[in-house]
Amino acid sequence: MGSFTLTHERPDCFYDRFERKSELQHQTHYCPGCGHGIVHKLLAEAIDGLGVQDRTILVSPVGCSVFGYYYFDVGNVQAAHGRAPAVATALKRSLPDKIVVAYQGDGDLGAIGTAEIVHAANRGEAITVIFVNNGIYGMTGGQMAPTTPLGKKTATTPFGRDALNEGYPLHICELLASLEAPVFLERVGLGNNKQIMGAAKVLRKAMENQVKGLGFSLVEVLSPCPTIWKMDPVEAQRFVREEMAAVFGIGNYRDRTATATPRPARPAPPKLEELPGILGLGNGDRDRLPCGETSAVDYRIRVAGFGGQGVLMLGEVLAEAGLDAGYHVSWLPSYGPEMRSGTSNCHVRLSSRPIDSPLVSQPNVLLALNEPSLHKFLPGVEPGGIVLYNGDAIPEGCGRGDVRMVALPFTRIADQIGVSKAANIVILGALLEATDLVENEQATAALHKLVKSPKWFDIDVQAMERGREEMRKTTMPVSDDYLWGV
Amino acid sequence: MNAQLTKGNEAIVKAAVLAGARGFYGYPITPASEIAEAAALYFPLAGGVFVQAESEVAAINMLYGGAAAGGRCMTASSGPGISLMQEGFSYLAGAELPCVIADIMRGGPGLGNIAPEQGDYNQIVKGGGHGNYRTLVLAPDSVQEMADLTTLAFDLAERYRNPAVVLADGFIGQMMEPVTFADPRPVAAPPEWAVTGTRESRHNLVSSIYLEPDKLEQHVRKLEAKYQEAERRETRVECWRTDDADVVLVGYGIVGRILKAVVEQARRHGMRVGLLRPITLYPFPVEEVRALSRRARAFAVVEMSTGQLRDDVRLALEGRRPVEFYSRVGGNAPSAEEVLAFVEAKFEALRESEVLVHG
Ligand SMILES: Cc1ncc(C[n+]2csc(CCOP(=O)(O)OP(=O)(O)O)c2C)c(N)n1
Ligand code: SF4
């Protein structure tokens, strides 16, 4: 096995003594002839050679190389089994000018972490991945790896790997080469000194790519595991050279280093005082009455109709206008399957006192934009409450003597101003006419805030006015003799 | 700054950015998706990172990387996604990495539905991952608290070097209320343990491995001591009209809001009812529950899960007082009226003989 040792000096980015190890701190925990030891050395030499020891962060996997941090005198993060590419992704995104290396075995990268490696590669994360393929699970004692050659007996393939039962060896470089983003993919071997010297160059290139700011680079290393394959180191090298390399072709699978452009630097972050503006906070707001300085009211409103009728938006306008008017407010939508099945409703509260429950089970205002909503919510309306229904007349059997009910064809009225979709705002106008919920000005300000297009804003203002007019024509008393449940 | 009408899910993101968070790693799931959507907009604008991960497994492990680099970062999900994240919770706690996870609970088990529920209580509060760890759990009951508790979650996560969870339900996530946001805080320098790829931080190691039993025991004891300190210092509750309460209702999140309405109505009906609303679910307000048991004759737990919170109330009471229980699940919320009927039926004997007239 003497032939493995190419250089005898310890690279700078190796610790002199492995103090994180509990014993035998002068030697590694790897078996004699293990490929991990060689790959560590090659990686260390690349880091030294590029002068990036201080900038490098090594993400170690779960597998025999879990203790990478015993040896590498660089920043170290140990990841969960298979997740190194995800961990490395966030490290690199957080620290774009650092050198982030994910080091993984074949079980780690090719089995449990398949999703993580494919997607990190597909996003073109500007990291370097060292993928040590020894065709077997070393750490757990010799179970089949996704890269175990067909026919090979392992602890979990006692009859030999059978394609019918275990599928075929997974070719990671080829798989990743089907993606657009990777910049560099190459498979190397540790089958003899020549291969090792070749591997050293490729590893260095994969690291250099990152130093240059290029995208995703991965080196797959066909690597001996004498212990598990029950071979002596020389035989294990032969296995790599002859049997592994026969299944996994050594060579380059992607090299776009000549054409790849470095990732653009992120723009400078905004100033601290710009943040509230960026988040849409506080810009151009009207001064408002402080909450609670209005007369005692407690509006518990339910708005309901078909999806697309602007039910949620109407609720939002009420809440915005209420906030402007100095009320405590809440707005709670129904969401999910209800939305999909075509109906929509929301709970709105405007109160002069802090709001306990934002859920309105007994509304004192019901705005029913369609008939099913009227059927559904009318029974819950509090005696004395107001019901505005979008229709020519209250449907048969829907009457309630103890609430104030008004039926108006709001959609048709909206049609008359040319936009049937504005029916929700026609109702808003009618409601404002029937109650003293909020001032016209506050409703208009709310619309101004929520309706971005000037054209729609004008239509809505018109719709609101029409709603008021129509309401004035009805016989419903608009007095405030009703005390809003306070 | 004026109060802004803000959606619960959006409040989390804005508060996080204002608190100096610059990393968001997420995967969409209703009813938490708006958090990822808002983060995708605001984090990059604030000079931060947003990555839509390939799964919640990847998202939580990205959080591990982002936290290891020493920045404030977060993710958000709901039931099924939180289940997938449990591996990461365990590693984050084991490696002592601070970060924030928002869980906007939906109906389960399995795919369940996307309507609000509180069924993630056990997997968040008790820890669904392996090993001896806890997460710090904050339970907002309003959109304002969605913002405030997100800020607090970042502070606590850092103080204890542990993941902190903002545990809310679909209602709080979806609803809009006025919010006054805190002033923006600058991004702090990374803590000295972080792995930042510098000469100074070169010897730093983020890991959860302790091969030798004695070392791991030492580590677990250290975590345990942190949790005990959190239990002493960080418990937060809201006690609402409990001073003279014969019956103490216990509920968190949206249920707490509903129970406030129940308290008012019950009192109008002549019953001295109060509310204890845990704001921290871990640490659980054990002392506060016990203190109220000195006067109250009974407790009633109301939750949108089948007794997950009740178990903690019982543990806190250690049999001192009876614990009644009412729940709705599957996406249904208990209405104030039905809870009131339950309270009246259970505690008829505690009603004052002379019913108070409406105030
Ligand atoms: C979630 C999880 N599942 C399983 C394991 C057990 N385990 C540890 S290492 C390993 C496979 C190691 O094989 P490989 O990645 O090829 O690395 P090697 O040891 O051969 O270098 C497994 C299955 C684990 N640690 N975590
Ligand atoms: S078991 Fe195999 S992979 Fe693991 S250290 Fe030994 S030789 Fe290396």
XYZ file of N, CA and C and ligand atoms in Angstrom, chain A residues 30-31 34 36 64 134 138 225-228, ligand 2:
41
model
N -9.525 6.052 9.361
C -9.817 5.238 8.183
C -9.004 3.947 8.192
N -9.542 2.924 7.539
C -8.846 1.654 7.429
C -7.626 1.833 6.522
N -7.856 2.765 2.593
C -9.171 3.374 2.316
C -9.013 4.582 1.384
N -10.879 7.165 1.213
C -11.189 8.457 1.855
C -9.911 9.192 2.240
N -18.455 6.928 6.393
C -17.134 6.801 7.016
C -16.420 8.152 7.131
N -17.521 4.193 -3.338
C -16.792 2.948 -3.085
C -17.694 1.736 -3.296
N -19.916 1.718 3.780
C -18.795 1.398 4.657
C -19.187 1.487 6.113
N -12.472 0.409 -0.847
C -12.876 0.162 0.537
C -12.468 -1.277 0.859
N -11.176 -1.461 1.167
C -10.671 -2.828 1.333
C -11.414 -3.598 2.431
N -11.762 -2.917 3.477
C -12.337 -3.607 4.625
C -13.645 -4.297 4.269
N -14.540 -3.549 3.663
C -15.860 -4.117 3.419
C -15.832 -5.105 2.256
S -14.980 0.788 5.925
Fe -14.306 1.197 3.876
S -14.867 3.317 3.493
Fe -14.953 2.977 5.657
S -12.975 3.574 6.447
Fe -12.873 1.398 6.077
S -12.124 1.221 4.051
Fe -12.793 3.304 4.267
